[in-house]
Amino acid sequence: MSSPIIKVENLGKKYRIGAPVERYPTLRDAIMSAPKAFIRRFRGGHAYQDETIWALKDISFEVQQGEIVGIIGRNGAGKTTLLKILSRITEPTEGYADIRGRVGSLLEVGTGFHPELTGRENIYLNGAILGMKRSEINRKFDEIVAFAEIKKFIDTPVKRYSSGMYVRLAFAVAAHLEPEILLVDEVLAVGDAAFQKKCLGKMGDVATEGRTVLFVSHNMGTIQTLCQRVIWIEDGRIEMDGESELVIKAYLDRLQKHNGFTRVLKSLNGEIEIERVIMRDKNGEITNIFRSGVPITIEIYYFAKRPVSRPYFWIGIMSRFGPLFAANMLLDGIRPGNLEGRGRIRCTFRALPLLPQQIYIVRMGGRKADGKTLLFKSTEVTHFRVIGSARDIGFEGELAETLVGSAIPVVVPYTWELPDGRTVSVNSLCKGEKYGNEKS
C-alpha cells in the first residue's frame, strides 16, 4: 500500500478555560477590583477557575490519496479543532499530524481572506500562499470567478461581500487552486441549495482527479452520498472509523438514544412535561430508521402535574431546507379533553413522502385552549433517517442517486405527458402500490 497522504498519530489538543490573561495591574484596576474581591470573600467564592479541557485526545488515523472522508459528531466534539490542526492554524498539545501535499482549507466564512483586498487580489494572495506561480493562478482565474458567480464584484473589497459571496469565492479558490488536500467544514451551509449542490459536485470532481477531501458536516444525507468512509468523533476521541453507512447508522442510533428517548420538555408555565418522544414503524417496533412510503407513528408521552384543559399540539418534520410538513391540531380542528397525570398522544403519517439518505428533525409545540398562548415553543424532540435508494421509489434518471442527498426531499406522485404521446407516472409512494414507473 502507498504511503498515506495524511497520517495522524496520538493527536491531542488541550485548552485552558477560566483563567484571565495576565497583564500589568494599574491603580484603577486595584480600586475597581476591591468591591468585587470583598463580595467574593463574603460569599466564599473564588475569582476564577483555572481548568483545562481536552478538545481532542489520542486521535490516530490515516487517509490515502484520493479518499473522500466524512467527519461527523455532535457540536463540540472536536471536529473543527481537528481540521484547524491539519490546516496548521492551531498547534497540537501532543502527538503529530503528517501532511504530504498542499492544503486548501474552507473552515469558516472568509478563511484566509484579507478584508481590505478585492476579490481579485485575494485570489492571487491565496494562490501565493499555496505556493502557486502567477502563471498557474492566471490559468485558473476565469474558472474561479465563473464558479463563484461574482464577476461583477471581483474588484470590490471583500469586506463589502455578503456571507454568501464570501463563501462562493472562498470555496472556488480552495477547490480550483489545485491543493492535494481539501479540508471543508460546515461553512457550506451558508450558501443556497443550488450552490451547495455545485460545491458537492466539485468535491466529487476533486476526488476523481486523485486529490483528497476531508468533509465535516451535520447533513448525514450529504455525507453518505459523497463519502465512502466516515470518522465519528465523540468527546474528542474517535468513536468509530469505517464504511459510511455503518458509521452513520451507529451515530444516529446513539443520538436517538440520547435525545429521543430521554429528553424532558417542560411547558412554559410548568404545568405539563413531555417526558419522551419515540417513533414506531408499521409493525409497532421502536426505531428511527425508515424507508420511503411506509407509515410512521410518533408518540408523545406527557405528564400533567395539574389538569390542562383542551390544549392544541402540533408535530412538524424538517430537513436542512426548512419545514416540510406537519400535523397541526389547530388546522385539523381536533384536540384532546382535559389532560391529567401521565398519558400518550399518537400521530401516524400513513405514507412517508421523503427521499432517502437524509437526516430529518421532528419538532413539536403546543398551545393552550385559546389557540394563542404557548405551552411549548417549537422544539426539536427527536430525529430519524430514511434509507434506500432513489430507484426504490421510482426515480430512474442517471443522476438520481447523486441528487437525492441535495434535492428538496418531499416526493409526491406525478405524471409526465411527452410530445410523442407517452405518459410516464413517477413515484407511487402515497398510493401504497409497488414502487416504480408505470408507462402507458
Short mmCIF file of C-alpha atoms in Angstrom, two decimals:
data_model
loop_
_atom_site.label_atom_id
_atom_site.label_comp_id
_atom_site.label_asym_id
_atom_site.label_seq_id
_atom_site.Cartn_x
_atom_site.Cartn_y
_atom_site.Cartn_z
CA MET A 1 0.00 0.00 0.00
CA SER A 2 1.24 3.51 -0.81
CA SER A 3 2.17 5.94 1.95
CA PRO A 4 -0.81 7.86 3.37
CA ILE A 5 -1.20 11.49 2.37
CA ILE A 6 -2.43 12.28 5.91
CA LYS A 7 -1.12 10.47 8.99
CA VAL A 8 -2.35 11.46 12.44
CA GLU A 9 -0.75 9.81 15.45
CA ASN A 10 -1.85 10.19 19.11
CA LEU A 11 -3.04 13.72 18.44
CA GLY A 12 -4.28 15.79 21.37
CA LYS A 13 -5.26 19.41 21.93
CA LYS A 14 -5.72 20.89 25.40
CA TYR A 15 -7.25 24.27 26.18
CA ARG A 16 -7.20 26.25 29.42
CA ILE A 17 -10.54 27.76 30.34
CA GLY A 18 -11.49 30.26 33.04
CA ALA A 19 -8.05 31.80 33.60
CA PRO A 20 -7.72 35.51 32.78
CA VAL A 21 -4.99 36.94 30.61
CA GLU A 22 -2.27 38.32 32.89
CA ARG A 23 -1.38 41.99 32.46
CA TYR A 24 0.33 44.74 34.44
CA PRO A 25 -2.08 45.98 37.19
CA THR A 26 -2.91 49.69 37.41
CA LEU A 27 -4.21 51.85 40.26
CA ARG A 28 -7.60 51.95 38.54
CA ASP A 29 -7.66 48.13 38.45
CA ALA A 30 -6.94 47.95 42.18
CA ILE A 31 -9.70 50.41 43.04
CA MET A 32 -12.28 48.78 40.76
CA SER A 33 -11.46 45.24 41.88
CA ALA A 34 -11.69 45.92 45.64
CA PRO A 35 -15.53 45.70 45.91
CA LYS A 36 -15.57 42.52 43.80
CA ALA A 37 -12.86 40.93 45.95
CA PHE A 38 -14.85 41.76 49.11
CA ILE A 39 -18.02 40.16 47.68
CA ARG A 40 -16.10 37.03 46.68
CA ARG A 41 -14.66 36.69 50.19
CA PHE A 42 -18.08 37.32 51.74
CA ARG A 43 -19.64 34.57 49.61
CA GLY A 44 -16.71 32.24 49.97
CA GLY A 45 -16.19 32.16 46.21
CA HIS A 46 -13.13 32.38 44.00
CA ALA A 47 -12.22 34.85 41.31
CA TYR A 48 -11.54 32.32 38.59
CA GLN A 49 -11.41 28.62 38.00
CA ASP A 50 -8.28 27.66 36.13
CA GLU A 51 -9.38 24.47 34.35
CA THR A 52 -8.25 22.58 31.29
CA ILE A 53 -10.22 20.55 28.79
CA TRP A 54 -9.07 18.19 26.06
CA ALA A 55 -10.76 19.15 22.79
CA LEU A 56 -9.00 16.18 21.17
CA LYS A 57 -7.33 13.19 22.83
CA ASP A 58 -5.44 10.19 21.37
CA ILE A 59 -6.63 10.73 17.78
CA SER A 60 -4.95 8.41 15.27
CA PHE A 61 -5.91 7.66 11.66
CA GLU A 62 -4.56 7.60 8.12
CA VAL A 63 -6.03 8.87 4.86
CA GLN A 64 -4.91 7.66 1.45
CA GLN A 65 -4.62 9.87 -1.61
CA GLY A 66 -7.95 10.29 -3.43
CA GLU A 67 -10.15 9.37 -0.45
CA ILE A 68 -13.21 11.44 0.47
CA VAL A 69 -13.56 11.12 4.24
CA GLY A 70 -16.52 12.48 6.17
CA ILE A 71 -16.07 13.64 9.76
CA ILE A 72 -19.18 13.65 11.92
CA GLY A 73 -20.04 14.26 15.55
CA ARG A 74 -22.11 16.48 17.79
CA ASN A 75 -21.33 20.17 18.33
CA GLY A 76 -18.23 20.50 20.49
CA ALA A 77 -16.95 17.01 19.69
CA GLY A 78 -13.66 18.35 18.27
CA LYS A 79 -14.24 18.21 14.51
CA THR A 80 -13.27 21.80 13.72
CA THR A 81 -10.29 21.63 16.10
CA LEU A 82 -9.01 18.65 14.14
CA LEU A 83 -9.30 20.48 10.82
CA LYS A 84 -7.56 23.55 12.27
CA ILE A 85 -4.62 21.39 13.35
CA LEU A 86 -4.45 19.76 9.90
CA SER A 87 -4.56 23.25 8.36
CA ARG A 88 -1.65 24.39 10.58
CA ILE A 89 -3.85 27.09 12.12
CA THR A 90 -3.51 25.51 15.57
CA GLU A 91 -0.62 23.53 17.05
CA PRO A 92 -1.40 20.24 18.83
CA THR A 93 -0.63 19.80 22.51
CA GLU A 94 0.63 16.28 21.91
CA GLY A 95 1.09 13.87 19.04
CA TYR A 96 1.53 14.93 15.43
CA ALA A 97 -0.20 15.22 12.06
CA ASP A 98 1.92 14.50 8.98
CA ILE A 99 0.51 16.17 5.85
CA ARG A 100 2.04 15.41 2.46
CA GLY A 101 0.84 17.96 -0.05
CA ARG A 102 -0.68 21.41 -0.46
CA VAL A 103 -3.71 22.00 1.75
CA GLY A 104 -6.71 24.10 0.75
CA SER A 105 -8.96 24.92 3.71
CA LEU A 106 -12.50 26.23 3.99
CA LEU A 107 -13.18 26.27 7.72
CA GLU A 108 -15.24 29.42 8.17
CA VAL A 109 -16.54 32.30 6.10
CA GLY A 110 -13.65 34.26 4.61
CA THR A 111 -10.86 31.98 5.85
CA GLY A 112 -7.56 33.35 4.59
CA PHE A 113 -9.08 36.48 3.02
CA HIS A 114 -7.86 39.99 3.76
CA PRO A 115 -10.97 42.18 4.12
CA GLU A 116 -9.34 45.28 2.62
CA LEU A 117 -8.24 43.49 -0.56
CA THR A 118 -10.51 42.93 -3.54
CA GLY A 119 -11.73 39.54 -4.66
CA ARG A 120 -9.13 39.56 -7.45
CA GLU A 121 -6.28 40.37 -5.05
CA ASN A 122 -7.39 37.70 -2.56
CA ILE A 123 -7.38 35.06 -5.30
CA TYR A 124 -3.74 35.84 -6.09
CA LEU A 125 -2.87 36.08 -2.38
CA ASN A 126 -4.36 32.66 -1.63
CA GLY A 127 -2.65 31.14 -4.65
CA ALA A 128 0.71 32.52 -3.49
CA ILE A 129 0.12 31.10 0.00
CA LEU A 130 -0.47 27.69 -1.61
CA GLY A 131 2.85 28.04 -3.41
CA MET A 132 1.43 28.52 -6.90
CA LYS A 133 3.10 30.58 -9.59
CA ARG A 134 1.35 33.61 -11.04
CA SER A 135 1.01 31.83 -14.39
CA GLU A 136 -0.84 28.94 -12.67
CA ILE A 137 -3.24 31.34 -10.97
CA ASN A 138 -3.82 33.20 -14.26
CA ARG A 139 -4.76 29.93 -15.89
CA LYS A 140 -7.41 29.20 -13.21
CA PHE A 141 -8.60 32.77 -12.62
CA ASP A 142 -11.57 32.90 -15.04
CA GLU A 143 -12.76 29.47 -13.89
CA ILE A 144 -12.70 30.58 -10.24
CA VAL A 145 -14.66 33.77 -10.94
CA ALA A 146 -17.24 31.92 -13.05
CA PHE A 147 -17.74 29.25 -10.37
CA ALA A 148 -18.12 31.88 -7.61
CA GLU A 149 -20.58 33.92 -9.74
CA ILE A 150 -19.09 37.24 -8.58
CA LYS A 151 -17.66 38.65 -11.83
CA LYS A 152 -19.44 41.97 -11.27
CA PHE A 153 -17.83 42.38 -7.83
CA ILE A 154 -14.38 40.88 -8.43
CA ASP A 155 -12.66 44.27 -7.96
CA THR A 156 -14.66 45.17 -4.84
CA PRO A 157 -13.03 44.78 -1.37
CA VAL A 158 -14.29 41.54 0.14
CA LYS A 159 -15.29 43.33 3.37
CA ARG A 160 -18.31 44.53 1.38
CA TYR A 161 -19.29 40.99 0.30
CA SER A 162 -22.31 39.22 1.76
CA SER A 163 -21.68 35.95 3.62
CA GLY A 164 -22.91 34.05 0.56
CA MET A 165 -20.48 35.86 -1.74
CA TYR A 166 -17.66 35.22 0.74
CA VAL A 167 -18.40 31.51 0.78
CA ARG A 168 -18.72 31.23 -3.00
CA LEU A 169 -15.36 32.88 -3.59
CA ALA A 170 -13.64 31.06 -0.71
CA PHE A 171 -14.81 27.66 -1.93
CA ALA A 172 -13.95 28.45 -5.55
CA VAL A 173 -10.41 29.45 -4.55
CA ALA A 174 -9.93 26.43 -2.27
CA ALA A 175 -11.22 23.95 -4.86
CA HIS A 176 -9.68 25.36 -8.05
CA LEU A 177 -6.14 26.25 -6.99
CA GLU A 178 -5.20 22.57 -7.13
CA PRO A 179 -4.45 21.65 -3.50
CA GLU A 180 -3.64 17.99 -2.99
CA ILE A 181 -5.82 18.04 0.15
CA LEU A 182 -9.11 19.93 0.55
CA LEU A 183 -10.50 20.50 4.06
CA VAL A 184 -14.12 21.67 4.19
CA ASP A 185 -16.11 22.46 7.33
CA GLU A 186 -19.88 23.03 7.69
CA VAL A 187 -19.40 26.51 6.19
CA LEU A 188 -21.18 25.36 3.01
CA ALA A 189 -24.45 25.61 4.93
CA VAL A 190 -24.26 29.39 4.40
CA GLY A 191 -24.78 29.03 0.65
CA ASP A 192 -28.09 28.40 -1.06
CA ALA A 193 -29.22 24.95 -2.18
CA ALA A 194 -28.08 25.39 -5.79
CA PHE A 195 -24.60 26.47 -4.73
CA GLN A 196 -24.33 23.62 -2.22
CA LYS A 197 -25.17 21.18 -4.99
CA LYS A 198 -22.49 22.71 -7.21
CA CYS A 199 -19.93 22.51 -4.39
CA LEU A 200 -20.68 18.86 -3.74
CA GLY A 201 -20.25 18.12 -7.41
CA LYS A 202 -16.92 19.94 -7.42
CA MET A 203 -15.70 17.98 -4.40
CA GLY A 204 -16.57 14.79 -6.24
CA ASP A 205 -14.57 16.02 -9.23
CA VAL A 206 -11.62 16.88 -6.98
CA ALA A 207 -11.58 13.32 -5.65
CA THR A 208 -11.75 11.74 -9.12
CA GLU A 209 -8.66 13.80 -10.02
CA GLY A 210 -6.76 11.95 -7.29
CA ARG A 211 -6.94 14.65 -4.65
CA THR A 212 -8.11 14.11 -1.07
CA VAL A 213 -11.12 15.63 0.70
CA LEU A 214 -11.94 15.79 4.42
CA PHE A 215 -15.52 17.00 4.82
CA VAL A 216 -17.17 17.99 8.13
CA SER A 217 -20.96 18.15 8.03
CA HIS A 218 -24.08 17.56 10.13
CA ASN A 219 -26.01 16.58 7.00
CA MET A 220 -25.91 12.80 7.03
CA GLY A 221 -27.51 12.55 3.60
CA THR A 222 -24.72 14.58 2.02
CA ILE A 223 -22.05 12.70 3.96
CA GLN A 224 -23.42 9.33 2.87
CA THR A 225 -23.76 10.43 -0.75
CA LEU A 226 -20.28 11.95 -1.01
CA CYS A 227 -18.09 9.87 1.31
CA GLN A 228 -17.14 6.23 1.21
CA ARG A 229 -15.55 6.43 4.67
CA VAL A 230 -16.64 8.30 7.81
CA ILE A 231 -14.83 9.13 11.05
CA TRP A 232 -17.12 9.72 14.03
CA ILE A 233 -15.62 11.89 16.79
CA GLU A 234 -17.22 11.84 20.23
CA ASP A 235 -15.94 13.96 23.15
CA GLY A 236 -12.58 14.50 21.44
CA ARG A 237 -11.92 10.85 20.65
CA ILE A 238 -12.57 8.65 17.62
CA GLU A 239 -15.68 6.64 18.40
CA MET A 240 -15.81 4.81 15.06
CA ASP A 241 -14.00 4.82 11.72
CA GLY A 242 -15.29 2.83 8.78
CA GLU A 243 -17.77 2.46 5.93
CA SER A 244 -20.06 5.48 5.77
CA GLU A 245 -23.39 3.67 6.04
CA LEU A 246 -22.34 1.66 9.11
CA VAL A 247 -20.83 4.63 10.94
CA ILE A 248 -23.78 6.93 10.19
CA LYS A 249 -26.24 4.30 11.39
CA ALA A 250 -24.35 3.88 14.67
CA TYR A 251 -24.12 7.65 15.12
CA LEU A 252 -27.84 8.19 14.54
CA ASP A 253 -28.69 5.31 16.86
CA ARG A 254 -26.62 6.97 19.59
CA LEU A 255 -28.29 10.34 19.01
CA GLN A 256 -31.70 8.71 19.10
CA LYS A 257 -30.88 7.02 22.39
CA HIS A 258 -29.63 10.26 23.97
CA ASN A 259 -32.13 12.72 22.53
CA GLY A 260 -35.22 10.83 21.50
CA PHE A 261 -35.90 8.58 24.47
CA THR A 262 -34.71 10.59 27.47
CA ARG A 263 -35.34 14.26 26.76
CA VAL A 264 -37.74 16.10 29.07
CA LEU A 265 -39.51 19.15 27.65
CA LYS A 266 -41.23 21.40 30.22
CA SER A 267 -44.09 23.73 29.35
CA LEU A 268 -43.58 27.45 29.81
CA ASN A 269 -45.90 27.55 32.81
CA GLY A 270 -44.51 24.32 34.29
CA GLU A 271 -47.87 22.52 34.47
CA ILE A 272 -47.10 19.80 31.89
CA GLU A 273 -43.95 17.95 30.79
CA ILE A 274 -43.15 15.93 27.68
CA GLU A 275 -41.19 13.02 29.13
CA ARG A 276 -40.20 11.36 25.87
CA VAL A 277 -40.98 11.20 22.17
CA ILE A 278 -40.50 7.95 20.27
CA MET A 279 -41.11 6.72 16.73
CA ARG A 280 -42.52 3.38 15.60
CA ASP A 281 -42.66 1.59 12.26
CA LYS A 282 -45.73 -0.11 10.76
CA ASN A 283 -45.09 -3.18 12.94
CA GLY A 284 -45.06 -1.14 16.12
CA GLU A 285 -41.29 -1.50 16.61
CA ILE A 286 -39.41 1.46 18.07
CA THR A 287 -36.92 2.78 15.50
CA ASN A 288 -35.56 5.93 13.92
CA ILE A 289 -34.79 4.35 10.53
CA PHE A 290 -37.50 4.16 7.87
CA ARG A 291 -37.99 3.61 4.16
CA SER A 292 -39.86 5.99 1.89
CA GLY A 293 -43.57 5.32 1.58
CA VAL A 294 -44.06 3.37 4.81
CA PRO A 295 -46.24 4.54 7.72
CA ILE A 296 -44.54 6.17 10.72
CA THR A 297 -46.03 6.80 14.13
CA ILE A 298 -44.81 9.47 16.55
CA GLU A 299 -45.75 9.01 20.19
CA ILE A 300 -45.68 11.86 22.71
CA TYR A 301 -45.62 10.80 26.38
CA TYR A 302 -46.68 13.59 28.73
CA PHE A 303 -47.07 14.20 32.46
CA ALA A 304 -49.62 16.83 33.50
CA LYS A 305 -48.90 17.94 37.07
CA ARG A 306 -52.35 19.51 37.22
CA PRO A 307 -55.29 19.39 34.77
CA VAL A 308 -54.60 21.05 31.43
CA SER A 309 -57.80 21.90 29.58
CA ARG A 310 -58.13 21.12 25.86
CA PRO A 311 -54.64 22.02 24.60
CA TYR A 312 -53.54 22.02 20.96
CA PHE A 313 -50.40 20.18 19.79
CA TRP A 314 -48.54 20.12 16.52
CA ILE A 315 -45.76 17.94 15.13
CA GLY A 316 -43.52 19.14 12.29
CA ILE A 317 -40.95 17.38 10.11
CA MET A 318 -37.95 19.41 8.99
CA SER A 319 -34.83 18.99 6.90
CA ARG A 320 -31.90 21.31 6.26
CA PHE A 321 -34.13 23.05 3.70
CA GLY A 322 -36.60 24.03 6.42
CA PRO A 323 -40.12 22.82 7.35
CA LEU A 324 -41.51 20.04 5.15
CA PHE A 325 -44.90 19.05 6.52
CA ALA A 326 -46.78 18.97 9.81
CA ALA A 327 -49.76 17.60 11.70
CA ASN A 328 -51.42 20.53 13.42
CA MET A 329 -54.46 20.26 15.68
CA LEU A 330 -55.20 23.96 15.12
CA LEU A 331 -55.71 23.23 11.42
CA ASP A 332 -57.39 19.87 11.94
CA GLY A 333 -59.99 21.20 14.35
CA ILE A 334 -59.35 18.49 16.93
CA ARG A 335 -57.82 18.44 20.38
CA PRO A 336 -57.85 16.27 23.49
CA GLY A 337 -60.02 16.97 26.51
CA ASN A 338 -58.51 17.62 29.90
CA LEU A 339 -55.04 16.10 30.36
CA GLU A 340 -54.28 14.78 33.84
CA GLY A 341 -51.35 12.70 35.09
CA ARG A 342 -49.42 10.59 32.60
CA GLY A 343 -50.68 9.77 29.12
CA ARG A 344 -49.83 9.44 25.44
CA ILE A 345 -50.75 11.18 22.21
CA ARG A 346 -50.03 9.41 18.92
CA CYS A 347 -49.81 10.75 15.39
CA THR A 348 -49.45 8.42 12.38
CA PHE A 349 -48.40 9.54 8.92
CA ARG A 350 -49.82 6.88 6.61
CA ALA A 351 -47.09 7.18 3.97
CA LEU A 352 -43.71 8.82 4.46
CA PRO A 353 -43.19 11.02 1.36
CA LEU A 354 -39.47 11.63 1.85
CA LEU A 355 -36.34 10.87 -0.14
CA PRO A 356 -33.71 8.56 1.37
CA GLN A 357 -30.20 9.47 2.54
CA GLN A 358 -31.24 12.41 4.66
CA ILE A 359 -31.46 13.22 8.35
CA TYR A 360 -34.83 14.62 9.37
CA ILE A 361 -35.78 16.52 12.51
CA VAL A 362 -39.04 16.12 14.45
CA ARG A 363 -40.19 19.27 16.22
CA MET A 364 -43.24 19.79 18.36
CA GLY A 365 -45.08 22.64 20.01
CA GLY A 366 -48.26 23.25 21.94
CA ARG A 367 -50.78 25.97 22.77
CA LYS A 368 -53.46 26.44 25.39
CA ALA A 369 -57.17 26.16 24.68
CA ASP A 370 -57.34 29.72 23.34
CA GLY A 371 -55.06 28.69 20.45
CA LYS A 372 -52.75 31.67 21.12
CA THR A 373 -50.95 31.20 24.43
CA LEU A 374 -47.89 28.97 24.11
CA LEU A 375 -47.47 25.86 26.21
CA PHE A 376 -44.33 24.76 24.37
CA LYS A 377 -42.15 26.68 21.97
CA SER A 378 -41.28 24.89 18.74
CA THR A 379 -38.56 22.48 19.91
CA GLU A 380 -36.56 19.63 18.40
CA VAL A 381 -37.58 16.45 20.19
CA THR A 382 -36.17 13.61 18.07
CA HIS A 383 -34.93 12.78 14.59
CA PHE A 384 -34.86 9.94 12.06
CA ARG A 385 -33.40 8.95 8.74
CA VAL A 386 -34.83 7.46 5.57
CA ILE A 387 -32.88 4.67 3.90
CA GLY A 388 -32.98 3.10 0.46
CA SER A 389 -32.13 4.34 -3.00
CA ALA A 390 -33.75 6.73 -5.45
CA ARG A 391 -34.69 3.81 -7.71
CA ASP A 392 -36.65 2.20 -4.88
CA ILE A 393 -39.20 4.99 -5.11
CA GLY A 394 -39.43 5.32 -8.86
CA PHE A 395 -36.61 7.70 -9.85
CA GLU A 396 -34.62 6.14 -12.68
CA GLY A 397 -32.61 9.09 -14.02
CA GLU A 398 -28.88 8.64 -14.44
CA LEU A 399 -28.19 11.35 -11.83
CA ALA A 400 -30.90 10.27 -9.38
CA GLU A 401 -28.59 8.68 -6.81
CA THR A 402 -26.31 11.72 -6.66
CA LEU A 403 -29.18 14.19 -6.33
CA VAL A 404 -31.26 12.66 -3.54
CA GLY A 405 -28.89 13.97 -0.86
CA SER A 406 -29.21 17.58 -2.04
CA ALA A 407 -32.68 17.79 -3.62
CA ILE A 408 -35.79 19.11 -1.88
CA PRO A 409 -36.74 15.87 -0.12
CA VAL A 410 -40.57 15.76 -0.26
CA VAL A 411 -41.84 13.49 -3.04
CA VAL A 412 -45.40 13.04 -4.33
CA PRO A 413 -46.76 11.06 -7.29
CA TYR A 414 -46.85 12.91 -10.59
CA THR A 415 -47.17 12.21 -14.33
CA TRP A 416 -45.23 13.39 -17.38
CA GLU A 417 -47.03 13.63 -20.71
CA LEU A 418 -44.50 13.73 -23.57
CA PRO A 419 -44.86 15.11 -27.12
CA ASP A 420 -44.64 11.61 -28.63
CA GLY A 421 -47.78 10.55 -26.75
CA ARG A 422 -46.11 8.64 -23.96
CA THR A 423 -47.36 9.07 -20.39
CA VAL A 424 -44.98 8.29 -17.53
CA SER A 425 -46.22 8.11 -13.93
CA VAL A 426 -43.45 8.61 -11.40
CA ASN A 427 -43.42 7.56 -7.76
CA SER A 428 -46.42 5.73 -6.37
CA LEU A 429 -45.42 6.18 -2.73
CA CYS A 430 -48.60 7.67 -1.40
CA LYS A 431 -50.83 5.12 -3.16
CA GLY A 432 -49.37 2.22 -1.22
CA GLU A 433 -48.60 0.46 -4.54
CA LYS A 434 -45.44 -1.17 -5.74
CA TYR A 435 -42.62 1.29 -6.31
CA GLY A 436 -41.61 2.21 -9.82
CA ASN A 437 -42.70 3.83 -13.05
CA GLU A 438 -45.89 2.99 -14.87
CA LYS A 439 -45.76 3.66 -18.58
CA SER A 440 -48.64 3.72 -20.98
#
